[in-house]
């Protein structure tokens, strides 16, 4: 556990140092590669997070999804059980800054979507390995979600988030794909 925390802290520090310009440039490349994936093209309902400033920018992805006629659902965390429920948003006015400074759906304005109605889950992450392991913020939210999720999933990351090793935890779920600004890792 301790080692995970060190990798997380160092990676987040490095990510926060990346300039906005660099973030934007790489995010644009990641977005283009994402749109080439068959999982994206065939999905009607996309489950995706609202990015923080240093994460791969998902706002342009969400806007494009709306333009492509797709349904966008974003997670709301339940800290007491560390579970997430996804709600459909049709504009950014449907989200508010809430838990842990994340942007989450305003429950009163949105409708919950069941897990089995999501075609593609687009995951964030702090660090990834070249064999498909993922390190998140340490909530275990996605490990729990993926343990019962049957749809497609892939993760978005900067190439700089690919690391040699991450300590394994029995709950850790392997990624199927990670899309970076340089390539698509398929596991
Ligand atoms: N933009 C974005 N949204 C996302 C994620 C993400 O990685 N990025 N998540 C990806 O999983 C989920 C949120 N994951 C979280 C995991 C842990 C904690 C957490 O433990 N927070 C502590 C304080 C953290 C700290 O030490 O600063 C707390 O609130 O008590 C919060 C969110 C869902 N939404
Ligand atoms: N399926 C699960 N059922 C029960 N507990 C789980 C499950 N998955 C993870 N956990 C627990 O959640 C905690 C956090 O897990 P971990 O450090 O792997 O999170 P993470 O992948 O970094 O975070 P996140 O998924 O939120 O981005 C650990 O204590 C882990 O044991």
Coordinates of N, CA and C and ligand atoms in Angstrom, one line a residue:
X1 N 0.8 -1.2 0.0 CA 0.0 0.0 0.0 C 0.9 1.3 0.0
X2 N 1.9 1.2 0.8 CA 2.8 2.4 1.0 C 3.5 2.8 -0.4
X3 N 3.9 1.7 -1.1 CA 4.5 2.0 -2.4 C 3.6 2.6 -3.4
X4 N 2.3 2.2 -3.4 CA 1.3 2.8 -4.3 C 1.2 4.2 -4.0
X5 N 1.2 4.6 -2.7 CA 1.0 6.0 -2.3 C 2.1 6.8 -2.8
X6 N 3.4 6.3 -2.8 CA 4.5 7.1 -3.3 C 4.4 7.3 -4.8
X7 N 4.1 6.2 -5.5 CA 4.0 6.4 -7.0 C 2.9 7.4 -7.3
X8 N 1.7 7.3 -6.6 CA 0.6 8.2 -6.8 C 1.0 9.7 -6.6
X9 N 1.7 9.9 -5.5 CA 2.1 11.3 -5.1 C 3.1 11.8 -6.1
X10 N 4.1 11.0 -6.5 CA 5.1 11.5 -7.5 C 4.4 11.8 -8.8
X11 N 3.6 10.9 -9.3 CA 2.9 11.1 -10.6 C 2.0 12.3 -10.6
X12 N 1.3 12.5 -9.5 CA 0.4 13.7 -9.5 C 1.2 15.0 -9.4
X13 N 2.3 14.9 -8.7 CA 3.2 16.1 -8.7 C 3.7 16.4 -10.1
X14 N 4.1 15.4 -10.9 CA 4.6 15.6 -12.2 C 3.5 16.1 -13.1
X15 N 2.3 15.5 -13.0 CA 1.2 15.9 -13.8 C 0.8 17.3 -13.6
X16 N 0.8 17.8 -12.4 CA 0.5 19.2 -12.1 C 1.5 20.1 -12.7
X17 N 2.7 19.7 -13.0 CA 3.7 20.6 -13.5 C 3.6 20.7 -15.0
X18 N 2.9 19.8 -15.7 CA 2.7 19.9 -17.1 C 1.9 21.1 -17.5
X19 N 2.4 21.9 -18.5 CA 1.8 23.1 -18.9 C 0.4 22.8 -19.5
X20 N -0.4 23.9 -19.4 CA -1.8 23.7 -20.0 C -1.7 23.5 -21.5
X21 N -0.7 24.1 -22.1 CA -0.6 23.9 -23.5 C -0.2 22.5 -23.9
X22 N 0.7 21.9 -23.1 CA 1.1 20.6 -23.3 C 0.0 19.6 -23.1
X23 N -0.7 19.8 -22.0 CA -1.9 19.1 -21.7 C -2.9 19.1 -22.8
X24 N -3.1 20.3 -23.4 CA -4.1 20.4 -24.4 C -3.7 19.7 -25.7
X25 N -2.4 19.9 -26.0 CA -1.9 19.3 -27.3 C -2.0 17.7 -27.2
X26 N -1.6 17.2 -26.0 CA -1.6 15.7 -25.9 C -3.1 15.2 -25.8
X27 N -3.9 16.0 -25.1 CA -5.3 15.6 -25.0 C -6.0 15.5 -26.4
X28 N -5.6 16.4 -27.2 CA -6.2 16.5 -28.6 C -5.8 15.2 -29.4
X29 N -4.5 14.8 -29.2 CA -4.1 13.6 -29.9 C -4.7 12.4 -29.3
X30 N -4.9 12.3 -28.0 CA -5.5 11.2 -27.4 C -7.0 11.1 -27.8
X31 N -7.7 12.2 -27.9 CA -9.1 12.3 -28.4 C -9.2 11.7 -29.8
X32 N -8.3 12.1 -30.7 CA -8.3 11.6 -32.1 C -8.2 10.1 -32.1
X33 N -7.2 9.6 -31.3 CA -7.0 8.1 -31.3 C -8.2 7.4 -30.7
X34 N -8.8 8.0 -29.7 CA -10.0 7.4 -29.0 C -11.1 7.2 -30.1
X35 N -11.3 8.3 -30.9 CA -12.4 8.2 -31.9 C -12.2 7.2 -33.0
X36 N -10.9 6.7 -33.1 CA -10.7 5.7 -34.1 C -11.0 4.3 -33.6
X37 N -11.2 4.2 -32.2 CA -11.4 2.8 -31.7 C -12.8 2.3 -31.9
X38 N -12.9 1.1 -32.3 CA -14.3 0.5 -32.6 C -15.2 0.6 -31.3
X39 N -14.6 0.4 -30.1 CA -15.4 0.5 -28.9 C -16.1 1.9 -28.8
X40 N -15.4 2.9 -29.2 CA -16.0 4.2 -29.2 C -17.1 4.3 -30.3
X41 N -16.7 3.9 -31.5 CA -17.6 4.1 -32.6 C -19.0 3.3 -32.4
X42 N -18.9 2.2 -31.8 CA -20.1 1.4 -31.7 C -20.9 1.7 -30.4
X43 N -20.3 2.5 -29.5 CA -21.0 2.8 -28.2 C -22.1 3.8 -28.4
X44 N -23.2 3.6 -27.8 CA -24.3 4.6 -27.7 C -24.2 5.3 -26.4
X45 N -24.0 4.6 -25.3 CA -23.9 5.2 -23.9 C -22.5 5.1 -23.4
X46 N -21.9 6.3 -23.2 CA -20.5 6.4 -22.8 C -20.4 6.8 -21.3
X47 N -19.8 6.1 -20.5 CA -19.5 6.4 -19.1 C -18.1 7.1 -18.9
X48 N -18.1 8.3 -18.5 CA -16.8 9.0 -18.5 C -16.8 10.0 -17.4
X49 N -15.5 10.3 -16.8 CA -15.4 11.3 -15.8 C -15.2 12.7 -16.3
X50 N -15.5 13.7 -15.5 CA -15.2 15.1 -15.9 C -13.8 15.4 -15.4
X51 N -12.9 15.7 -16.3 CA -11.5 15.8 -16.0 C -11.2 17.0 -15.1
X52 N -10.1 16.8 -14.2 CA -9.5 17.9 -13.5 C -8.5 18.5 -14.4
X53 N -8.0 19.7 -14.1 CA -7.1 20.5 -15.0 C -5.9 19.7 -15.5
X54 N -5.3 18.9 -14.6 CA -4.1 18.2 -15.0 C -4.4 16.8 -15.6
X55 N -5.6 16.3 -15.6 CA -5.9 15.0 -16.2 C -6.1 15.2 -17.8
X56 N -6.1 14.1 -18.5 CA -6.5 14.1 -19.9 C -7.8 14.8 -20.0
X57 N -7.9 15.8 -20.9 CA -9.1 16.6 -20.9 C -10.3 15.8 -21.6
X58 N -11.3 15.6 -20.8 CA -12.5 14.9 -21.3 C -13.6 15.8 -21.7
X59 N -13.5 17.1 -21.5 CA -14.6 18.0 -21.9 C -14.9 18.0 -23.4
X60 N -13.8 18.0 -24.1 CA -13.9 18.0 -25.6 C -14.5 16.7 -26.1
X61 N -14.1 15.6 -25.4 CA -14.6 14.3 -25.7 C -16.1 14.2 -25.5
X62 N -16.5 14.8 -24.3 CA -17.9 14.8 -24.0 C -18.8 15.6 -25.0
X63 N -18.2 16.8 -25.4 CA -18.9 17.6 -26.3 C -19.1 16.9 -27.7
X64 N -18.0 16.2 -28.1 CA -18.0 15.5 -29.3 C -19.0 14.3 -29.3
X65 N -19.1 13.7 -28.1 CA -20.0 12.6 -27.9 C -21.4 13.1 -28.1
X66 N -21.7 14.2 -27.6 CA -23.1 14.8 -27.7 C -23.3 15.1 -29.2
X67 N -22.3 15.7 -29.9 CA -22.5 16.0 -31.3 C -22.7 14.7 -32.1
X68 N -22.1 13.6 -31.7 CA -22.2 12.4 -32.4 C -23.5 11.6 -32.0
X69 N -24.3 12.3 -31.2 CA -25.6 11.7 -30.8 C -25.5 10.6 -29.7
X70 N -24.4 10.6 -29.0 CA -24.2 9.6 -28.0 C -24.8 10.1 -26.6
X71 N -25.1 9.2 -25.8 CA -25.5 9.5 -24.4 C -24.3 9.5 -23.5
X72 N -24.1 10.6 -22.7 CA -23.0 10.7 -21.8 C -23.5 10.6 -20.4
X73 N -22.9 9.6 -19.7 CA -23.2 9.4 -18.2 C -21.9 9.6 -17.4
X74 N -22.0 10.3 -16.3 CA -20.8 10.6 -15.5 C -21.1 10.1 -14.1
X75 N -20.0 9.7 -13.4 CA -20.1 9.1 -12.1 C -20.3 10.1 -10.9
X76 N -21.1 9.6 -9.9 CA -21.2 10.3 -8.6 C -20.7 9.3 -7.6
X77 N -19.8 9.7 -6.8 CA -19.2 8.8 -5.8 C -20.0 8.8 -4.6
X78 N -20.1 7.6 -4.0 CA -20.7 7.4 -2.6 C -19.6 7.0 -1.7
X79 N -19.0 8.0 -1.0 CA -17.9 7.7 -0.2 C -18.1 6.6 0.9
X80 N -19.3 6.5 1.4 CA -19.5 5.6 2.5 C -19.3 4.1 2.1
X81 N -19.7 3.8 0.8 CA -19.5 2.5 0.3 C -18.4 2.4 -0.8
X82 N -17.9 3.6 -1.2 CA -17.0 3.7 -2.3 C -17.5 3.1 -3.6
X83 N -18.8 3.3 -3.8 CA -19.5 2.9 -5.0 C -19.8 4.1 -5.9
X84 N -20.0 3.9 -7.2 CA -20.3 5.0 -8.1 C -21.6 4.7 -8.8
X85 N -22.4 5.8 -9.0 CA -23.6 5.7 -9.9 C -23.4 6.7 -11.0
X86 N -23.8 6.3 -12.2 CA -23.6 7.2 -13.3 C -25.0 7.8 -13.7
X87 N -24.9 9.1 -14.0 CA -26.1 9.9 -14.3 C -25.9 10.6 -15.7
X88 N -26.9 10.7 -16.5 CA -26.8 11.3 -17.8 C -26.7 12.8 -17.7
X89 N -25.7 13.4 -18.4 CA -25.7 14.8 -18.4 C -25.9 15.2 -19.9
X90 N -26.6 16.3 -20.1 CA -26.8 16.8 -21.5 C -26.2 18.2 -21.7
X91 N -25.6 18.7 -20.6 CA -24.8 20.0 -20.7 C -24.0 20.0 -19.5
X92 N -22.9 20.9 -19.5 CA -22.1 21.0 -18.3 C -22.8 21.8 -17.2
X93 N -24.0 22.3 -17.4 CA -24.8 22.9 -16.4 C -25.3 21.8 -15.5
X94 N -25.2 20.6 -15.9 CA -25.7 19.4 -15.1 C -24.7 18.9 -14.1
X95 N -23.5 19.5 -14.0 CA -22.5 19.1 -13.1 C -22.2 20.2 -12.1
X96 N -21.7 19.8 -10.9 CA -21.3 20.7 -9.9 C -20.0 20.2 -9.2
X97 N -19.2 21.1 -8.6 CA -18.0 20.7 -7.9 C -18.5 20.1 -6.6
X98 N -18.0 18.9 -6.3 CA -18.5 18.3 -5.1 C -17.4 17.5 -4.4
X99 N -17.7 16.2 -4.2 CA -16.8 15.3 -3.5 C -15.3 15.4 -4.0
X100 N -14.5 15.7 -3.0 CA -13.0 15.7 -3.3 C -12.7 16.6 -4.4
X101 N -13.4 17.7 -4.6 CA -13.2 18.8 -5.6 C -13.4 18.2 -7.0
X102 N -14.1 17.1 -7.1 CA -14.4 16.6 -8.5 C -15.7 17.2 -9.0
X103 N -15.9 17.2 -10.3 CA -17.1 17.6 -10.8 C -18.0 16.4 -11.0
X104 N -19.2 16.5 -10.4 CA -20.1 15.3 -10.4 C -21.5 15.8 -10.8
X105 N -22.3 14.8 -11.3 CA -23.6 15.2 -11.8 C -24.5 15.8 -10.6
X106 N -25.4 16.7 -11.0 CA -26.4 17.2 -10.0 C -27.5 16.2 -10.1
X107 N -27.7 15.5 -9.0 CA -28.7 14.4 -9.0 C -30.1 14.8 -9.4
X108 N -30.5 16.0 -8.9 CA -31.8 16.5 -9.1 C -32.1 16.8 -10.6
X109 N -31.0 17.1 -11.3 CA -31.2 17.5 -12.7 C -31.0 16.4 -13.7
X110 N -30.6 15.2 -13.2 CA -30.2 14.1 -14.1 C -30.8 12.8 -13.8
X111 N -30.6 11.9 -14.7 CA -31.3 10.5 -14.5 C -30.2 9.5 -14.4
X112 N -30.3 8.6 -13.4 CA -29.3 7.5 -13.2 C -29.4 6.5 -14.3
X113 N -28.3 5.9 -14.7 CA -28.2 4.9 -15.7 C -27.7 3.6 -15.0
X114 N -28.3 2.5 -15.3 CA -27.9 1.2 -14.7 C -26.6 0.8 -15.3
X115 N -25.8 0.1 -14.6 CA -24.5 -0.4 -15.0 C -24.6 -1.1 -16.4
X116 N -25.6 -2.0 -16.5 CA -25.7 -2.8 -17.8 C -26.2 -1.9 -19.0
X117 N -26.5 -0.7 -18.8 CA -26.9 0.2 -19.9 C -25.7 1.0 -20.5
X118 N -24.5 0.9 -19.8 CA -23.3 1.6 -20.3 C -22.6 0.7 -21.3
X119 N -22.4 1.2 -22.5 CA -21.7 0.4 -23.5 C -20.1 0.5 -23.4
X120 N -19.7 1.7 -23.1 CA -18.2 1.9 -23.0 C -17.9 2.8 -21.8
X121 N -17.0 2.3 -20.9 CA -16.6 3.0 -19.8 C -15.2 3.6 -20.1
X122 N -15.0 4.9 -20.0 CA -13.7 5.5 -20.3 C -13.1 5.9 -19.0
X123 N -12.0 5.2 -18.6 CA -11.4 5.4 -17.3 C -10.3 6.4 -17.2
X124 N -10.3 7.2 -16.1 CA -9.1 8.0 -15.8 C -8.1 7.1 -15.0
X125 N -7.0 7.7 -14.7 CA -6.0 6.9 -13.9 C -4.8 7.8 -13.6
X126 N -4.1 7.4 -12.6 CA -2.9 8.2 -12.2 C -1.7 7.6 -12.9
X127 N -1.5 6.3 -12.9 CA -0.4 5.6 -13.6 C -0.9 4.2 -14.1
X128 N -0.2 3.8 -15.2 CA -0.5 2.5 -15.8 C 0.8 1.8 -16.1
X129 N 0.7 0.4 -16.2 CA 1.9 -0.3 -16.6 C 1.6 -0.8 -18.0
X130 N 2.7 -1.3 -18.6 CA 2.6 -1.8 -20.0 C 2.0 -3.2 -20.1
X131 N 1.6 -3.7 -18.9 CA 0.8 -5.0 -19.0 C -0.6 -4.7 -18.5
X132 N -1.0 -3.4 -18.5 CA -2.5 -3.1 -18.3 C -2.9 -2.9 -16.9
X133 N -2.0 -2.8 -15.9 CA -2.4 -2.5 -14.6 C -2.6 -1.0 -14.4
X134 N -3.5 -0.6 -13.5 CA -3.9 0.8 -13.3 C -3.8 1.2 -11.8
X135 N -3.3 2.4 -11.6 CA -3.3 3.0 -10.3 C -4.2 4.2 -10.3
X136 N -5.2 4.3 -9.4 CA -6.1 5.5 -9.4 C -5.8 6.3 -8.2
X137 N -6.8 7.0 -7.7 CA -6.6 7.9 -6.6 C -6.6 7.1 -5.2
X138 N -6.9 5.8 -5.3 CA -6.9 5.0 -4.1 C -8.2 4.8 -3.5
X139 N -9.3 5.1 -4.2 CA -10.6 4.9 -3.6 C -11.1 3.5 -3.9
X140 N -10.5 2.9 -4.9 CA -11.0 1.5 -5.3 C -12.3 1.6 -6.1
X141 N -12.7 2.8 -6.5 CA -14.0 3.0 -7.1 C -14.2 2.2 -8.4
X142 N -13.1 2.3 -9.3 CA -13.2 1.6 -10.6 C -13.0 0.1 -10.4
X143 N -12.1 -0.3 -9.5 CA -11.9 -1.7 -9.3 C -13.3 -2.3 -8.9
X144 N -14.0 -1.7 -8.0 CA -15.3 -2.2 -7.6 C -16.3 -2.2 -8.8
X145 N -16.3 -1.1 -9.5 CA -17.2 -1.0 -10.7 C -16.9 -2.1 -11.7
X146 N -15.6 -2.2 -12.0 CA -15.3 -3.2 -13.1 C -15.5 -4.6 -12.7
X147 N -15.5 -4.9 -11.3 CA -15.7 -6.3 -10.9 C -17.1 -6.8 -11.2
X148 N -18.0 -5.9 -11.5 CA -19.4 -6.4 -11.9 C -19.8 -5.8 -13.2
X149 N -19.0 -5.0 -13.9 CA -19.3 -4.4 -15.2 C -19.0 -5.3 -16.3
X150 N -20.0 -5.4 -17.3 CA -19.8 -6.4 -18.4 C -19.6 -5.7 -19.7
X151 N -19.7 -4.4 -19.8 CA -19.5 -3.7 -21.1 C -18.0 -3.5 -21.4
X152 N -17.7 -2.7 -22.4 CA -16.3 -2.4 -22.8 C -15.7 -1.4 -21.9
X153 N -14.4 -1.4 -21.8 CA -13.8 -0.3 -21.1 C -12.4 0.0 -21.7
X154 N -12.0 1.2 -21.6 CA -10.6 1.6 -21.9 C -10.2 2.8 -21.1
X155 N -8.9 3.0 -21.0 CA -8.4 4.1 -20.2 C -7.7 5.2 -21.0
X156 N -7.7 6.4 -20.6 CA -7.0 7.5 -21.3 C -5.8 7.9 -20.4
X157 N -4.6 8.1 -21.0 CA -3.5 8.6 -20.2 C -2.5 9.2 -21.1
X158 N -1.6 10.1 -20.5 CA -0.5 10.6 -21.2 C 0.6 9.5 -21.2
X159 N 1.4 9.5 -22.2 CA 2.5 8.6 -22.3 C 3.4 8.6 -21.0
X160 N 3.5 9.8 -20.4 CA 4.3 10.0 -19.2 C 3.7 9.2 -18.0
X161 N 2.5 8.8 -18.1 CA 1.8 8.1 -17.0 C 2.1 6.6 -17.1
X162 N 2.8 6.1 -18.1 CA 3.1 4.7 -18.2 C 4.3 4.5 -17.4
X163 N 4.3 3.6 -16.4 CA 5.4 3.3 -15.5 C 5.8 1.8 -15.6
X164 N 7.0 1.5 -15.1 CA 7.5 0.2 -15.2 C 6.7 -0.8 -14.4
X165 N 6.3 -0.4 -13.2 CA 5.7 -1.3 -12.2 C 4.8 -0.6 -11.3
X166 N 3.7 -1.3 -10.9 CA 2.8 -0.9 -9.9 C 2.5 -2.1 -9.0
X167 N 2.6 -1.9 -7.7 CA 2.4 -3.1 -6.8 C 1.0 -3.7 -7.0
X168 N 0.9 -5.0 -7.1 CA -0.4 -5.6 -7.4 C -1.3 -5.8 -6.1
X169 N -2.6 -5.6 -6.3 CA -3.5 -5.8 -5.2 C -4.6 -6.8 -5.7
X170 N -5.0 -7.6 -4.9 CA -5.9 -8.7 -5.4 C -7.2 -8.2 -6.1
X171 N -7.6 -6.9 -5.8 CA -8.8 -6.4 -6.4 C -8.6 -5.7 -7.7
X172 N -7.3 -5.5 -8.0 CA -7.0 -4.7 -9.2 C -7.5 -5.3 -10.5
X173 N -8.2 -4.6 -11.3 CA -8.7 -5.0 -12.6 C -7.8 -4.6 -13.7
X174 N -7.4 -5.5 -14.6 CA -6.6 -5.1 -15.7 C -7.4 -4.3 -16.7
X175 N -6.7 -3.4 -17.4 CA -7.3 -2.6 -18.5 C -7.4 -3.5 -19.7
X176 N -8.3 -3.2 -20.6 CA -8.3 -3.8 -21.9 C -7.5 -3.0 -22.9
X177 N -7.6 -1.7 -22.8 CA -6.8 -0.8 -23.6 C -6.4 0.5 -22.9
X178 N -5.3 1.0 -23.2 CA -5.0 2.4 -22.7 C -4.6 3.2 -24.0
X179 N -5.2 4.4 -24.1 CA -5.0 5.2 -25.3 C -4.1 6.4 -24.8
X180 N -2.9 6.6 -25.3 CA -2.1 7.7 -25.0 C -2.0 8.6 -26.3
X181 N -1.2 9.7 -26.1 CA -1.0 10.6 -27.3 C -0.1 9.9 -28.4
X182 N 0.5 8.9 -28.0 CA 1.5 8.2 -29.0 C 0.9 6.9 -29.5
X183 N 0.2 6.2 -28.7 CA -0.3 4.9 -29.2 C -1.4 4.3 -28.4
X184 N -1.9 3.2 -28.9 CA -3.0 2.5 -28.2 C -2.4 1.2 -27.7
X185 N -2.4 1.0 -26.4 CA -1.9 -0.3 -25.8 C -3.1 -1.2 -25.7
X186 N -2.9 -2.4 -26.2 CA -4.0 -3.4 -26.2 C -3.5 -4.6 -25.3
X187 N -4.3 -5.0 -24.3 CA -3.8 -6.0 -23.4 C -4.6 -7.3 -23.6
Ligands
LIG1 N1 -11.9 13.5 -12.8 C1 -12.0 12.4 -12.1 N2 -13.2 12.0 -11.6 C2 -13.2 10.8 -11.0 C3 -12.1 10.0 -10.8 C4 -10.9 10.4 -11.3 O1 -9.8 9.8 -11.3 N3 -10.9 11.6 -12.0 N4 -12.2 8.8 -10.1 C5 -11.4 7.7 -10.2 O2 -11.4 6.8 -9.5 C6 -13.4 8.6 -9.2 C7 -13.1 9.3 -7.9 N5 -12.1 8.7 -7.2 C8 -11.7 9.1 -5.9 C9 -10.8 8.2 -5.2 C10 -10.5 8.5 -3.9 C11 -10.9 9.7 -3.3 C12 -10.5 10.0 -1.9 O3 -10.0 9.1 -1.2 N6 -10.6 11.2 -1.5 C13 -10.2 11.6 -0.1 C14 -9.2 12.6 -0.1 C15 -8.1 12.4 -1.1 C16 -6.8 13.0 -0.6 O4 -6.1 12.4 0.1 O5 -6.6 14.2 -1.0 C17 -11.4 12.0 0.6 O6 -12.3 12.6 -0.1 O7 -11.5 11.8 1.8 C18 -11.7 10.6 -4.0 C19 -12.1 10.3 -5.3 C20 -14.6 9.1 -9.9 N7 -14.4 10.4 -10.4
LIG2 N1 -13.9 -5.0 -5.7 C1 -13.5 -4.5 -4.5 N2 -14.2 -4.9 -3.4 C2 -13.8 -4.5 -2.1 N3 -12.8 -3.6 -1.9 C3 -12.1 -3.2 -2.9 C4 -12.4 -3.6 -4.3 N4 -11.6 -3.0 -5.1 C5 -10.7 -2.3 -4.4 N5 -11.0 -2.4 -3.1 C6 -10.3 -1.7 -1.9 O1 -10.3 -0.3 -2.2 C7 -9.1 0.3 -1.7 C8 -8.4 1.1 -2.8 O2 -8.0 0.3 -3.9 P1 -6.8 0.8 -4.9 O3 -5.6 1.3 -4.1 O4 -6.6 -0.4 -5.8 O5 -7.6 2.0 -5.6 P2 -7.2 2.7 -7.0 O6 -7.4 1.8 -8.1 O7 -5.9 3.4 -6.9 O8 -8.4 3.8 -7.0 P3 -9.6 4.3 -8.0 O9 -10.2 3.0 -8.6 O10 -10.6 4.9 -7.1 O11 -9.1 5.2 -9.0 C9 -8.2 -0.9 -1.3 O12 -8.3 -0.9 0.2 C10 -8.9 -2.1 -1.9 O13 -8.7 -3.2 -1.0

